[in-house]
CSV table of C-alpha atoms in Angstrom, one decimal:
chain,number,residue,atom,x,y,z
A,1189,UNK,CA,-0.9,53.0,-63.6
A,1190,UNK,CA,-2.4,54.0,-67.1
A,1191,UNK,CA,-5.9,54.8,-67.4
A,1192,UNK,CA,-6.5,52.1,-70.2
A,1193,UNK,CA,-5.5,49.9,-67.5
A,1194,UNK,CA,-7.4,50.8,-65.1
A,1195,UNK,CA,-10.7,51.1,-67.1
A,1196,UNK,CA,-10.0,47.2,-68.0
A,1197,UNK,CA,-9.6,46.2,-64.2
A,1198,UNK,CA,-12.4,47.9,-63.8
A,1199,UNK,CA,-14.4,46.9,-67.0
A,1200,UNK,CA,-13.0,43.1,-65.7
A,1201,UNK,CA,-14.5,43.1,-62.1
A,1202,UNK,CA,-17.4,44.8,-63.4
A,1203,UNK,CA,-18.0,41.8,-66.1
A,1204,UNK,CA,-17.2,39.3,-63.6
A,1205,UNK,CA,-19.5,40.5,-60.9
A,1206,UNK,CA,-22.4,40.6,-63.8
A,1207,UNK,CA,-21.7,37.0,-64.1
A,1208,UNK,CA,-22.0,35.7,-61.0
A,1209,UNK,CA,-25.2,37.3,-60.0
A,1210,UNK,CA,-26.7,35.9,-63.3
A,1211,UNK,CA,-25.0,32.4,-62.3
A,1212,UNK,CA,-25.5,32.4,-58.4
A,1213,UNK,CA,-28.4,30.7,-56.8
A,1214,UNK,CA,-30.7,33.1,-54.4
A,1215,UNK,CA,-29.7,31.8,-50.9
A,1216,UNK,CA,-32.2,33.3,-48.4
A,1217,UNK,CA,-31.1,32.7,-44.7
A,1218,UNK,CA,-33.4,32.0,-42.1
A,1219,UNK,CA,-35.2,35.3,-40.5
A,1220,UNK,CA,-32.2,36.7,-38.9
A,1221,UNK,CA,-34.8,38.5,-36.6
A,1222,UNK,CA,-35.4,35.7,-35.0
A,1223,UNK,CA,-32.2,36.3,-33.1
A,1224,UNK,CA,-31.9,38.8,-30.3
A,1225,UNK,CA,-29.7,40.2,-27.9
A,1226,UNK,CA,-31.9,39.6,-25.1
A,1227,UNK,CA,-32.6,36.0,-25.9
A,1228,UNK,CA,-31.1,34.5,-23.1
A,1229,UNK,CA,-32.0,37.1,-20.7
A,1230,UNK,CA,-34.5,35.3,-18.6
A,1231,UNK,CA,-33.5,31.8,-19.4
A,1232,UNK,CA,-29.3,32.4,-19.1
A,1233,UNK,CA,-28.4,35.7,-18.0
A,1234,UNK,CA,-25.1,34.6,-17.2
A,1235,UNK,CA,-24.1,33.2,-20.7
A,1236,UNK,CA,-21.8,35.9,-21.8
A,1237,UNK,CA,-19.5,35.9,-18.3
A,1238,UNK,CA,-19.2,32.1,-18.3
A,1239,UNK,CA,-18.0,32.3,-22.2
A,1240,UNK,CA,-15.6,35.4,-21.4
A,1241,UNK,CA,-14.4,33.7,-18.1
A,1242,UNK,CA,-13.3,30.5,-20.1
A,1243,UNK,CA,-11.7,32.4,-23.0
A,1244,UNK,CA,-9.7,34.7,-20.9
A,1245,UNK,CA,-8.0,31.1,-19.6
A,1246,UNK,CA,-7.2,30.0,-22.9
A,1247,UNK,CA,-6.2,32.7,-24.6
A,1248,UNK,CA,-3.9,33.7,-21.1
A,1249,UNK,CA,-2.6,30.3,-21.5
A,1250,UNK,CA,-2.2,30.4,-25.8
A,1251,UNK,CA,-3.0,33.4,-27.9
A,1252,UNK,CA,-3.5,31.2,-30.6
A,1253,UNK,CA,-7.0,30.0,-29.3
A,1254,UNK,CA,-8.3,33.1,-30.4
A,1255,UNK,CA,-7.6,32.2,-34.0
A,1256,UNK,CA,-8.9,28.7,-33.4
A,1257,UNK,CA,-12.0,29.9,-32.2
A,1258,UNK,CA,-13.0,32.8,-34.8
A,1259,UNK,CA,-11.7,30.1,-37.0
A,1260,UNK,CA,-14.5,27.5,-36.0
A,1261,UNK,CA,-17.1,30.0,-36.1
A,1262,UNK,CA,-16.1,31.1,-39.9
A,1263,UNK,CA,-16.2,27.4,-41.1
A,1264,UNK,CA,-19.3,26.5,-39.4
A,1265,UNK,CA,-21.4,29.5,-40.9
A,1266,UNK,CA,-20.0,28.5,-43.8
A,1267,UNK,CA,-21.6,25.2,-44.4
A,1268,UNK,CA,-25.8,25.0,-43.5
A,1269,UNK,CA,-25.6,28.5,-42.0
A,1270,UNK,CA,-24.3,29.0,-38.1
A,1271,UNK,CA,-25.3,25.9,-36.7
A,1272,UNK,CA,-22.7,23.9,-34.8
A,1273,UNK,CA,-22.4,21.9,-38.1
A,1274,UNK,CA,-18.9,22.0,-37.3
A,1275,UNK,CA,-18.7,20.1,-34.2
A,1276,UNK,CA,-20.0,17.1,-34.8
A,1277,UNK,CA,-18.3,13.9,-34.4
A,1278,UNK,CA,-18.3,11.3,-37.1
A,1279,UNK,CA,-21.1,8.6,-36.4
A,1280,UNK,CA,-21.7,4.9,-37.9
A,1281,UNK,CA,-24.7,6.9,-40.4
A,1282,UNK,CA,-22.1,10.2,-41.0
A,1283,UNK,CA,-18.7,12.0,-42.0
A,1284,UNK,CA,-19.0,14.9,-40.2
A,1285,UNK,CA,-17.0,17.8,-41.8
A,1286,UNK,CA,-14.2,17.6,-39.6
A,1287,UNK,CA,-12.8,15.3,-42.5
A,1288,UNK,CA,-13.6,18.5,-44.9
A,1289,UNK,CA,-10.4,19.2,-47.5
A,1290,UNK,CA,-10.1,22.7,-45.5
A,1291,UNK,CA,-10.8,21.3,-41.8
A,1292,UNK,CA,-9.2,18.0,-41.7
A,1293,UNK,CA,-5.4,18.2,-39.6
A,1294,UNK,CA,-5.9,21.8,-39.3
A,1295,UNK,CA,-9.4,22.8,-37.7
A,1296,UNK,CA,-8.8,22.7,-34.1
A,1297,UNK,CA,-10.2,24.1,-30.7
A,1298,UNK,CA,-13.0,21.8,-30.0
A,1299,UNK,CA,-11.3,20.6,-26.6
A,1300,UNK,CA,-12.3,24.3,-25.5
A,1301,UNK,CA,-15.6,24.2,-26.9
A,1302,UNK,CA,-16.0,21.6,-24.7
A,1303,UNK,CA,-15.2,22.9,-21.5
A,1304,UNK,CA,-17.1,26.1,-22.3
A,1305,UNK,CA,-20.2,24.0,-22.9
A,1306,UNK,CA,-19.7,22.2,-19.7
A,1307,UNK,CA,-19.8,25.2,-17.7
A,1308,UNK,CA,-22.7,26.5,-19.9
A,1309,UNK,CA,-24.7,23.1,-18.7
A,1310,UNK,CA,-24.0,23.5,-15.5
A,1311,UNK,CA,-24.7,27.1,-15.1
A,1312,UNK,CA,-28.2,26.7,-17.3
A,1313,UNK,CA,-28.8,23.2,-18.7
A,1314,UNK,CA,-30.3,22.6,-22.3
A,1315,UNK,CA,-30.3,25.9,-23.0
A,1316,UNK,CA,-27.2,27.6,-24.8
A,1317,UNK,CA,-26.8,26.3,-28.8
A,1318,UNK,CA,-23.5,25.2,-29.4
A,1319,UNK,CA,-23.6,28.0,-32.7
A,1320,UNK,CA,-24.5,30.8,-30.4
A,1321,UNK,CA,-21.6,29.2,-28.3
A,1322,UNK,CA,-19.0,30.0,-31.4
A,1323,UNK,CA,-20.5,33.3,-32.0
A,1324,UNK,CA,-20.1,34.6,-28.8
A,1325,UNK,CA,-16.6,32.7,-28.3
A,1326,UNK,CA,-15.4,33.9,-31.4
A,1327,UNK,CA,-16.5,38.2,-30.3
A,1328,UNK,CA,-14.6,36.9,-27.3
A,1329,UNK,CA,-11.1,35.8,-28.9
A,1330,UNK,CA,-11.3,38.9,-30.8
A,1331,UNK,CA,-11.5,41.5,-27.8
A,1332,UNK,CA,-8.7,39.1,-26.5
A,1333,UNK,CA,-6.1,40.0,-28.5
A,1334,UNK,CA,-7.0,43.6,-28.9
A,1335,UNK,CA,-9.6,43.8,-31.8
A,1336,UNK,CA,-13.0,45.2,-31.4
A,1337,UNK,CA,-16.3,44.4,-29.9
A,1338,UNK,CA,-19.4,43.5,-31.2
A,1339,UNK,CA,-22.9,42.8,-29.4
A,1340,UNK,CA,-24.0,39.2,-30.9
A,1341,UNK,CA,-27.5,38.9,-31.8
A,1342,UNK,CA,-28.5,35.0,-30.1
A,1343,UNK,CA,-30.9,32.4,-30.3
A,1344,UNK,CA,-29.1,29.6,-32.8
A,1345,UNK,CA,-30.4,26.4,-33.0
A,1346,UNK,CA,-27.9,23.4,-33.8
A,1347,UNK,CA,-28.2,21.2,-36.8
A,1348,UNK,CA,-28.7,17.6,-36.3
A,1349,UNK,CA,-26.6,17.2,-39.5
A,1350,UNK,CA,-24.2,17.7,-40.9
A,1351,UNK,CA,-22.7,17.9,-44.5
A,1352,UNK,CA,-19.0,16.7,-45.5
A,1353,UNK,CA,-20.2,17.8,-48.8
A,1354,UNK,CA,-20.7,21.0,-48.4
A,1355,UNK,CA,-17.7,21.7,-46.1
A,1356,UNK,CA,-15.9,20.5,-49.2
A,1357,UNK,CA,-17.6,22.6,-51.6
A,1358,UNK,CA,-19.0,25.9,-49.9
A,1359,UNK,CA,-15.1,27.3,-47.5
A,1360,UNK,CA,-13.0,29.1,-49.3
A,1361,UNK,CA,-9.5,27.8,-49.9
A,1362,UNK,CA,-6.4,28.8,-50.2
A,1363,UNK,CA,-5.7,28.3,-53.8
A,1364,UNK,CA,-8.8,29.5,-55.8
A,1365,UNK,CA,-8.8,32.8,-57.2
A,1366,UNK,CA,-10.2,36.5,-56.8
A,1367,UNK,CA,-13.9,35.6,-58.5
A,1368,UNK,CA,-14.2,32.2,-57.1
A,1369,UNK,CA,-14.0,33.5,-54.0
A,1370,UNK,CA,-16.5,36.1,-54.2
A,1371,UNK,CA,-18.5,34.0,-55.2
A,1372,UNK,CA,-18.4,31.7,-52.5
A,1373,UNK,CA,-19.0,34.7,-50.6
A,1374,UNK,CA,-22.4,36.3,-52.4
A,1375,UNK,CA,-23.5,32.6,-51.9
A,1376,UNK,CA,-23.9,33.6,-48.2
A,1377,UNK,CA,-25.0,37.4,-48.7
A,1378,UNK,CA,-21.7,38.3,-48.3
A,1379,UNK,CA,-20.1,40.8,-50.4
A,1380,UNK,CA,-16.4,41.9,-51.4
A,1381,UNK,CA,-16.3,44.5,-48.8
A,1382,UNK,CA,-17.2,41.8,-46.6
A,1383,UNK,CA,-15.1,39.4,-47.8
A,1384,UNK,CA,-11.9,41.8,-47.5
A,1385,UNK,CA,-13.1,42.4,-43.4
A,1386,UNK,CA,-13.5,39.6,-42.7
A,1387,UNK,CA,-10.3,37.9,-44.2
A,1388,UNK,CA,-8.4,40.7,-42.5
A,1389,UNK,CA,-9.3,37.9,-39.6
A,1390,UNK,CA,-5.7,36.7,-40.5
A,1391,UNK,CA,-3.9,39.3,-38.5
A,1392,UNK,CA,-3.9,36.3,-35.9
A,1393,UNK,CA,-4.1,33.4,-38.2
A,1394,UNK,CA,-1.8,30.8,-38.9
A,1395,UNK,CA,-1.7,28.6,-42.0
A,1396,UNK,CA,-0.4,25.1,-42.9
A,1397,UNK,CA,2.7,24.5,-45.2
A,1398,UNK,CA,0.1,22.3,-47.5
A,1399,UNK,CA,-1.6,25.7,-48.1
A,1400,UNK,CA,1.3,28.1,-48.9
A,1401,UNK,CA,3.2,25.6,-50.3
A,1402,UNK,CA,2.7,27.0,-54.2
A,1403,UNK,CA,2.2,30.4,-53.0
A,1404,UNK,CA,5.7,31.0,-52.0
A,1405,UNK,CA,7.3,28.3,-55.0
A,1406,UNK,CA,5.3,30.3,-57.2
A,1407,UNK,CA,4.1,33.9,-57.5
A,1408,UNK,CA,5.6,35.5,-54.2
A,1409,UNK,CA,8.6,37.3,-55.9
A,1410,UNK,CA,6.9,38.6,-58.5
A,1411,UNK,CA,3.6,39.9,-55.9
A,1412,UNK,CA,7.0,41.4,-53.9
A,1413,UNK,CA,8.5,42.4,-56.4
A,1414,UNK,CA,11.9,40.8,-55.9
A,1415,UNK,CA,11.8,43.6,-52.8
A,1416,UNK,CA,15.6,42.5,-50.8
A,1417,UNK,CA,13.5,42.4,-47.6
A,1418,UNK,CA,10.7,39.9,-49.1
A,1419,UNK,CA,13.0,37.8,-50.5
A,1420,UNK,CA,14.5,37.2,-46.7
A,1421,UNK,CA,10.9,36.6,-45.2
A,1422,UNK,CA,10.5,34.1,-48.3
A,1423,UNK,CA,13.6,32.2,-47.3
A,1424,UNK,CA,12.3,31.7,-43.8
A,1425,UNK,CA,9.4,31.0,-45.7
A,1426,UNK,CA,10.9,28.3,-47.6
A,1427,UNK,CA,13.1,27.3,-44.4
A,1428,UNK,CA,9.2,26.6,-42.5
A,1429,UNK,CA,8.1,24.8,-45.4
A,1430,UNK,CA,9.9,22.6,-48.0
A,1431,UNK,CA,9.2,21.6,-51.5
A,1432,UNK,CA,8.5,18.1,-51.0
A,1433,UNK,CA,7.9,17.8,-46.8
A,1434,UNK,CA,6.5,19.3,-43.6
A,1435,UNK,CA,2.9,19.7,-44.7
A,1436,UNK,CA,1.7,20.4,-41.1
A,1437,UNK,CA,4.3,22.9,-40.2
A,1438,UNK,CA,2.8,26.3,-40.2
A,1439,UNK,CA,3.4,29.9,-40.0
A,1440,UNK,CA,1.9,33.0,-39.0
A,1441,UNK,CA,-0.3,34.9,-41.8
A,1442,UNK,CA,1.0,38.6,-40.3
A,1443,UNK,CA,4.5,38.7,-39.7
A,1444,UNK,CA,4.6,41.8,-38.0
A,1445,UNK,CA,2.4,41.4,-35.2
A,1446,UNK,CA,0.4,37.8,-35.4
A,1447,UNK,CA,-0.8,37.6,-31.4
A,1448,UNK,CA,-2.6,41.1,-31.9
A,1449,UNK,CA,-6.0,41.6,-33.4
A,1450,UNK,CA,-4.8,44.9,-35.7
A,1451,UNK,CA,-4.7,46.1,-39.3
A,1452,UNK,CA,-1.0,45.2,-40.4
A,1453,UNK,CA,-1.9,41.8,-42.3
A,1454,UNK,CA,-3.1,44.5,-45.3
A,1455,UNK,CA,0.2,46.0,-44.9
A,1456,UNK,CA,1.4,42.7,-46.4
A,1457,UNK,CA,-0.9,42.1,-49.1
A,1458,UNK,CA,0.4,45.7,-50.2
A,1459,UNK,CA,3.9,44.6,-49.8
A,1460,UNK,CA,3.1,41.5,-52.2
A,1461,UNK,CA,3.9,39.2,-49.0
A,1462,UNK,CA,0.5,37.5,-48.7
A,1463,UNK,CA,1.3,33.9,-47.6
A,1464,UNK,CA,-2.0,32.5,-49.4
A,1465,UNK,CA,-2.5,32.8,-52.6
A,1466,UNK,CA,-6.4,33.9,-51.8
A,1467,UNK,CA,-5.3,36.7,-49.8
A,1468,UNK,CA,-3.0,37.9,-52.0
A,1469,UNK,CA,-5.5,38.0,-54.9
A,1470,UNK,CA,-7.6,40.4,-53.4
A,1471,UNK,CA,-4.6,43.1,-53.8
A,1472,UNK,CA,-2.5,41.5,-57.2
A,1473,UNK,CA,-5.5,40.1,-59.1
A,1474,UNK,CA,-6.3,41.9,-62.5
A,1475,UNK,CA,-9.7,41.5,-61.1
A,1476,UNK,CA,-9.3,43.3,-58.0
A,1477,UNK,CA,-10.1,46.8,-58.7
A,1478,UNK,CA,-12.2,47.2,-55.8
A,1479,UNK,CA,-11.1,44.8,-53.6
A,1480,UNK,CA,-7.5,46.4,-53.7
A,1481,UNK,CA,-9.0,49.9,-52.4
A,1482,UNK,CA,-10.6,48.4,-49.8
A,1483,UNK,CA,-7.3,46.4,-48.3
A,1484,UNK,CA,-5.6,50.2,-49.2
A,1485,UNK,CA,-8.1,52.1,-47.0
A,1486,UNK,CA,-8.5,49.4,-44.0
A,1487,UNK,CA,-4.6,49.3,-44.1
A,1488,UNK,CA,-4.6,53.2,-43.8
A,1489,UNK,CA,-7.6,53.5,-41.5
A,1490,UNK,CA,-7.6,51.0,-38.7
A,1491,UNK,CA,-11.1,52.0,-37.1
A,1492,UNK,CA,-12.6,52.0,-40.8
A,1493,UNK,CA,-11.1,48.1,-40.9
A,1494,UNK,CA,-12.7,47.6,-37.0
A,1495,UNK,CA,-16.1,48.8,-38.2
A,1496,UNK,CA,-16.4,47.2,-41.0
A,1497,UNK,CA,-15.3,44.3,-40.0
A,1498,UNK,CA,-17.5,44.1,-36.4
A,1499,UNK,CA,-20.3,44.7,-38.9
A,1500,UNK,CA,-19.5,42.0,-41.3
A,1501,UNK,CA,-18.8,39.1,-38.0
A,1502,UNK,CA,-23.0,39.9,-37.4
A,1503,UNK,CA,-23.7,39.6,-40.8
A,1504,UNK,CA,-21.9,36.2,-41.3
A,1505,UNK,CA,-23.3,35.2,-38.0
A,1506,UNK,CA,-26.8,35.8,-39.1
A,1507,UNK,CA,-26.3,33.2,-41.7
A,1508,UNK,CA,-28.8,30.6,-39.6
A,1509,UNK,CA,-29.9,27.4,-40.8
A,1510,UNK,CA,-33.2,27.4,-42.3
A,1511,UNK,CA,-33.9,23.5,-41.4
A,1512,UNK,CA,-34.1,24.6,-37.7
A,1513,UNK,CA,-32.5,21.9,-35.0
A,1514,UNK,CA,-31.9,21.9,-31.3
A,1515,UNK,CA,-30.2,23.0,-28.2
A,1516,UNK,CA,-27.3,20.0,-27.8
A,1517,UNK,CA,-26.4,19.0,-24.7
A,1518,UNK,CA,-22.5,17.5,-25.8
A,1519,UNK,CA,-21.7,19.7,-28.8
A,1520,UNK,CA,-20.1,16.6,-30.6
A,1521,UNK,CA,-23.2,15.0,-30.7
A,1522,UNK,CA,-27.0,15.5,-31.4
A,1523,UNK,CA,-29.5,14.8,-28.6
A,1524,UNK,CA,-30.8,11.3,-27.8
């Protein structure tokens, strides 16, 4: 690539990154100190084995529980910080944000966090949040399917709200672009790096028609460059997912090895085969000067990609909400 090119992307993301943090709001988190290893230590010792025990089932039975679960815990922290926002149930005084744009027909998995939390009443009742719950479920279905581990700082409280507002506003989606999305993402003390771990989350992920839809009836030949071999992934594509029907069919993100926690969804933003138009940004954008050279160096160093992105799971989980709440004793509803 010529050097005037590459001192504009660079001059681009530079500019744009300027802009937000002049435009961004300061979101401070609630004292992530607070949380602890050894929280439940005295009061649940057991906490971690019943959580493993009931994710080994489901993901034995489906490997695509895994995704569901690291899925729930990324859309909760998203909205209020990590605090079980997610599971509520819609009320006669509230929309929950199961009815989000980005949740709504595709965020699923809340059968299983109900049988996890029934064993967690039963083994030590009132005490396990529903948030550290996720968090520990969602370490869980990432070991699963042969990704790394992480120790999860606990102590979560659960919200007694929630906000349909900000589910709508505050998850990423699959349409917006490369500085959008950062954005979204320093608006939870995340940064790029981050953001690029953690969407590497899709190894295992599967997506809706809805959101591909204009991905692969728009930019995906020219992001594959016409390659012979793209062009007959985009006709399966295309074969998954028509023009004008099957919204809620869906496809696997990584079409090399979608039931195994690993590296290769990079390979395909490098290939130009990204099936969201998000993802794909982070390698194509004119903006991505950075955030291309970091999908390049987790693609070509799979423990660099496992660090980073074990680091960046406690970071997001971190994210508490600063309102406070309680320990629920049905995860779909606040306490009585």
């Amino acid at each position: 690539m010529a050097t005037g090119v590459l001192c504009f992307r660079a001059f681009a993301l530079s500019l744009a990154y300027l802009l937000l943090a002049m435009a961004l709001p300061s979101i401070m988190a609630q004292d992530p100190s607070k949380l602890s290893l050894e929280y439940y230590s005295k009061t649940c010792p057991n906490v971690e084995h019943v959580v493993r025990t009931e994710m080994e089932c489901a993901v034995r039975a489906d490997t695509r529980n895994a995704a569901l679960m690291l899925r729930l815990h990324f859309h909760d922290c998203f909205v209020q910080g990590c605090d079980g926002s997610v599971l509520l149930d819609d009320t006669a005084t509230m929309i929950g944000e199961k009815q989000a744009d980005q949740n709504v027909n595709s965020l699923k998995g809340f059968d299983l966090v109900d049988k996890i939390k029934e064993k967690l009443e039963a083994e030590c009742p009132g005490t396990v949040s529903c948030a550290d719950l996720l968090a520990i479920a969602a370490r869980d279905a990432v070991v699963l399917v042969g990704g790394p581990y992480w120790d999860v700082p606990v102590g979560r409280l659960d919200s007694k709200k929630a906000s349909l507002d900000l589910a709508n506003s505050d998850i990423p989606t699959a349409q917006q672009g490369l500085v959008t999305l950062i954005a979204k993402f320093w608006q939870k003390g995340l940064d790029a790096t981050d953001m690029v771990a953690l969407v590497g989350s899709h190894t295992i992920g599967f997506a809706r028609c809805e959101n591909f839809r204009d991905r692969i009836y728009g930019d995906f030949e020219m992001t594959s460059k016409y390659n012979p071999s793209s062009e007959t992934y985009l006709s399966k594509l295309k074969d998954i997912c028509p023009r004008d029907s099957g919204d809620d069919n869906i496809s696997a993100m990584d079409s090399y090895t979608s039931d195994v926690f690993d590296n290769a969804y990079f390979e395909t933003l490098i290939k130009g085969e990204g099936l969201l138009n998000s993802d794909q940004e982070m390698w194509s954008s004119i903006a991505g000067y950075s955030t291309a050279d970091t999908v390049n160096k987790y693609w070509a160093d799979p423990a660099a990609f496992f660090k980073q992105f074990s680091d960046s799971m406690v970071k997001m989980g971190n994210i508490t909400n600063p309102a406070g709440g309680e320990v629920r004793k049905n995860c779909r509803f606040i306490n009585t």
